[in-house]
Short mmCIF file of C-alpha atoms in Angstrom, two decimals:
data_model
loop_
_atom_site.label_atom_id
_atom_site.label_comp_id
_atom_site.label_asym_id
_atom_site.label_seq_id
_atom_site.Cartn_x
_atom_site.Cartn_y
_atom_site.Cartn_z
CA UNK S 1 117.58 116.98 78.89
CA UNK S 2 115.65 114.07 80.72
CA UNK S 3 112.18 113.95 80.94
CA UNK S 4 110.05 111.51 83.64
CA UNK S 5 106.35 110.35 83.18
CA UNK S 6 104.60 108.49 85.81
CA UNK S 7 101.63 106.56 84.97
CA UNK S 8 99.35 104.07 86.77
CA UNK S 9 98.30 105.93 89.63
CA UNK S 10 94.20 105.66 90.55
CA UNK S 11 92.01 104.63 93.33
CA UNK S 12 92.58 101.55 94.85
CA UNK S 13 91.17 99.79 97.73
CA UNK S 14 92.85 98.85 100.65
CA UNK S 15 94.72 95.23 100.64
CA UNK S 16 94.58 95.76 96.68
CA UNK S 17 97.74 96.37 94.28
CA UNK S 18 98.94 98.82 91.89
CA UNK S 19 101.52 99.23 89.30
CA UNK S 20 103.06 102.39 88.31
CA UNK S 21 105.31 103.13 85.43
CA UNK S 22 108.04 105.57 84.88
CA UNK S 23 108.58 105.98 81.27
CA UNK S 24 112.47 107.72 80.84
CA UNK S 25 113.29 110.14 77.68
CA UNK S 26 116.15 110.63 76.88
CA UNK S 27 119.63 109.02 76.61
CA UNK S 28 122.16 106.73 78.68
CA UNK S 29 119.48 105.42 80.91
CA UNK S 30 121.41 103.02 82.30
CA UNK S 31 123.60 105.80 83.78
CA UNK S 32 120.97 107.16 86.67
CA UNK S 33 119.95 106.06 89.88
CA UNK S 34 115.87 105.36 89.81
CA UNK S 35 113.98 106.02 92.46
CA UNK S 36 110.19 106.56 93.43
CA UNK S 37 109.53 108.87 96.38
CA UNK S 38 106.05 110.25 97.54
CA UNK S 39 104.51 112.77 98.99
CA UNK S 40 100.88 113.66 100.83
CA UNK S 41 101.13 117.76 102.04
CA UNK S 42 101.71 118.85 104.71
CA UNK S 43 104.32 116.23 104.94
CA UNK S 44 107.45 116.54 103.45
CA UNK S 45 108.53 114.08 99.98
CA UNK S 46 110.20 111.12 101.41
CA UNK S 47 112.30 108.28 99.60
CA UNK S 48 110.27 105.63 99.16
CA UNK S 49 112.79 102.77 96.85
CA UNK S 50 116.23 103.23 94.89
CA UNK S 51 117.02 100.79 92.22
CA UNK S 52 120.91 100.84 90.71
CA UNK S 53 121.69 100.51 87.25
CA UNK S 54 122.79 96.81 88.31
CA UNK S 55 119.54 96.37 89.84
CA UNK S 56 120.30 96.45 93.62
CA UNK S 57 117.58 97.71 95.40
CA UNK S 58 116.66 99.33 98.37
CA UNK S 59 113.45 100.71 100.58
CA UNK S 60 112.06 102.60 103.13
CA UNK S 61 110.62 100.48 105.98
CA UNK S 62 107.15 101.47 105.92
CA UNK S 63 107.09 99.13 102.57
CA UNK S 64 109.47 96.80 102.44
CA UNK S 65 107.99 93.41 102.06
CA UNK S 66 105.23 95.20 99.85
CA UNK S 67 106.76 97.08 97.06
CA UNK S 68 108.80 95.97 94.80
CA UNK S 69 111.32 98.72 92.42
CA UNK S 70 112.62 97.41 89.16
CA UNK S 71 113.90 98.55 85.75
CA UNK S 72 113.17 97.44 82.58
CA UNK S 73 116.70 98.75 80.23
CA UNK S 74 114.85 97.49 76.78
CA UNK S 75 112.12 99.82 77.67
CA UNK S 76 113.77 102.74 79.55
CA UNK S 77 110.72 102.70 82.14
CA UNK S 78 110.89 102.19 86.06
CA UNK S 79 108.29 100.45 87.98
CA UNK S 80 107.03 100.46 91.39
CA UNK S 81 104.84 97.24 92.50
CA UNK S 82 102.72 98.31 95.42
CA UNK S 83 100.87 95.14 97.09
CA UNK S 84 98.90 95.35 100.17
CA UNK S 85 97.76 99.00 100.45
CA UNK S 86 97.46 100.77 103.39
CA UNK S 87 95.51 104.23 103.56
CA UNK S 88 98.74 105.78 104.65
CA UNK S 89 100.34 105.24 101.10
CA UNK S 90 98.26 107.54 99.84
CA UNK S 91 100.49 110.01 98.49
CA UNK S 92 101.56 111.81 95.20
CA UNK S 93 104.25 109.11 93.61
CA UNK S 94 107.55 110.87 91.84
CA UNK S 95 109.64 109.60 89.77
CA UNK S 96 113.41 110.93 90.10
CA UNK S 97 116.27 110.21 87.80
CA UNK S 98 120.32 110.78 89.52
CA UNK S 99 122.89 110.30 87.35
CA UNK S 100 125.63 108.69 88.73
CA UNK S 101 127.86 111.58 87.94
CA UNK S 102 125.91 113.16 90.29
CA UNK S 103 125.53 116.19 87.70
CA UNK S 104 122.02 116.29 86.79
CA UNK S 105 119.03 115.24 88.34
CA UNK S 106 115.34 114.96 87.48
CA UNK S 107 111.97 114.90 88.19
CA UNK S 108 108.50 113.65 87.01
CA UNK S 109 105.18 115.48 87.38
CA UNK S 110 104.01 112.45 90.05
CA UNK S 111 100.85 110.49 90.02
CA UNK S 112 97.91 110.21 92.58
CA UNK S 113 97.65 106.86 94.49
CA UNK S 114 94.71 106.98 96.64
CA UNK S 115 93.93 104.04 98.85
CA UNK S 116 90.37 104.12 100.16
CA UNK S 117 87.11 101.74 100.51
#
């Protein structure tokens, strides 16, 4: 069993930054595929970066340039560098764990990002 726990989420304002954190538990970290999607209902959870267990790293369009994924192996935690908010990036941010198996996969409760003056 894996669990996920975001953390960092708040209210930011827009052009401001935020850092959020996804702590892993469990074992063999190394072996799953981190990501961070979103999600703001009605709309559907999209995929927002992937980072490998090598640390290659990859994003969705609408914030490339402004987020930044990384790991951290020492710590088992996941981190998603948001820079320049927009409004539309507020969303509920998830956490989701793949490993590279492709046998299990998880997910963490999320955590609000708001971005609003």
């Amino acid at each position: 069993q894996v669990e996920l726990a975001e953390s960092g989420g708040g209210l930011v304002q827009p052009g401001g930054s935020a850092r959020l954190s996804c702590a892993f538990y469990g074992s063999q970290f190394a072996m799953y595929v981190m990501s961070w999607y979103r999600q703001l209902p009605p709309k559907q959870r999209e995929l927002v970066a992937v980072v490998t267990s090598g640390g290659s790293t990859n994003y969705a369009d609408s914030v490339q340039g402004r987020f930044t994924i990384s790991r951290d192996h020492a710590k088992n935690t996941v981190y998603l560098q948001m820079n320049s908010l927009k409004v539309a990036d507020t969303a509920v941010y998830y956490c989701h764990a793949r490993r590279i198996d492709g046998h299990y996969d998880y997910w963490g409760q999320g955590t609000q990002v708001t971005v609003s003056s």
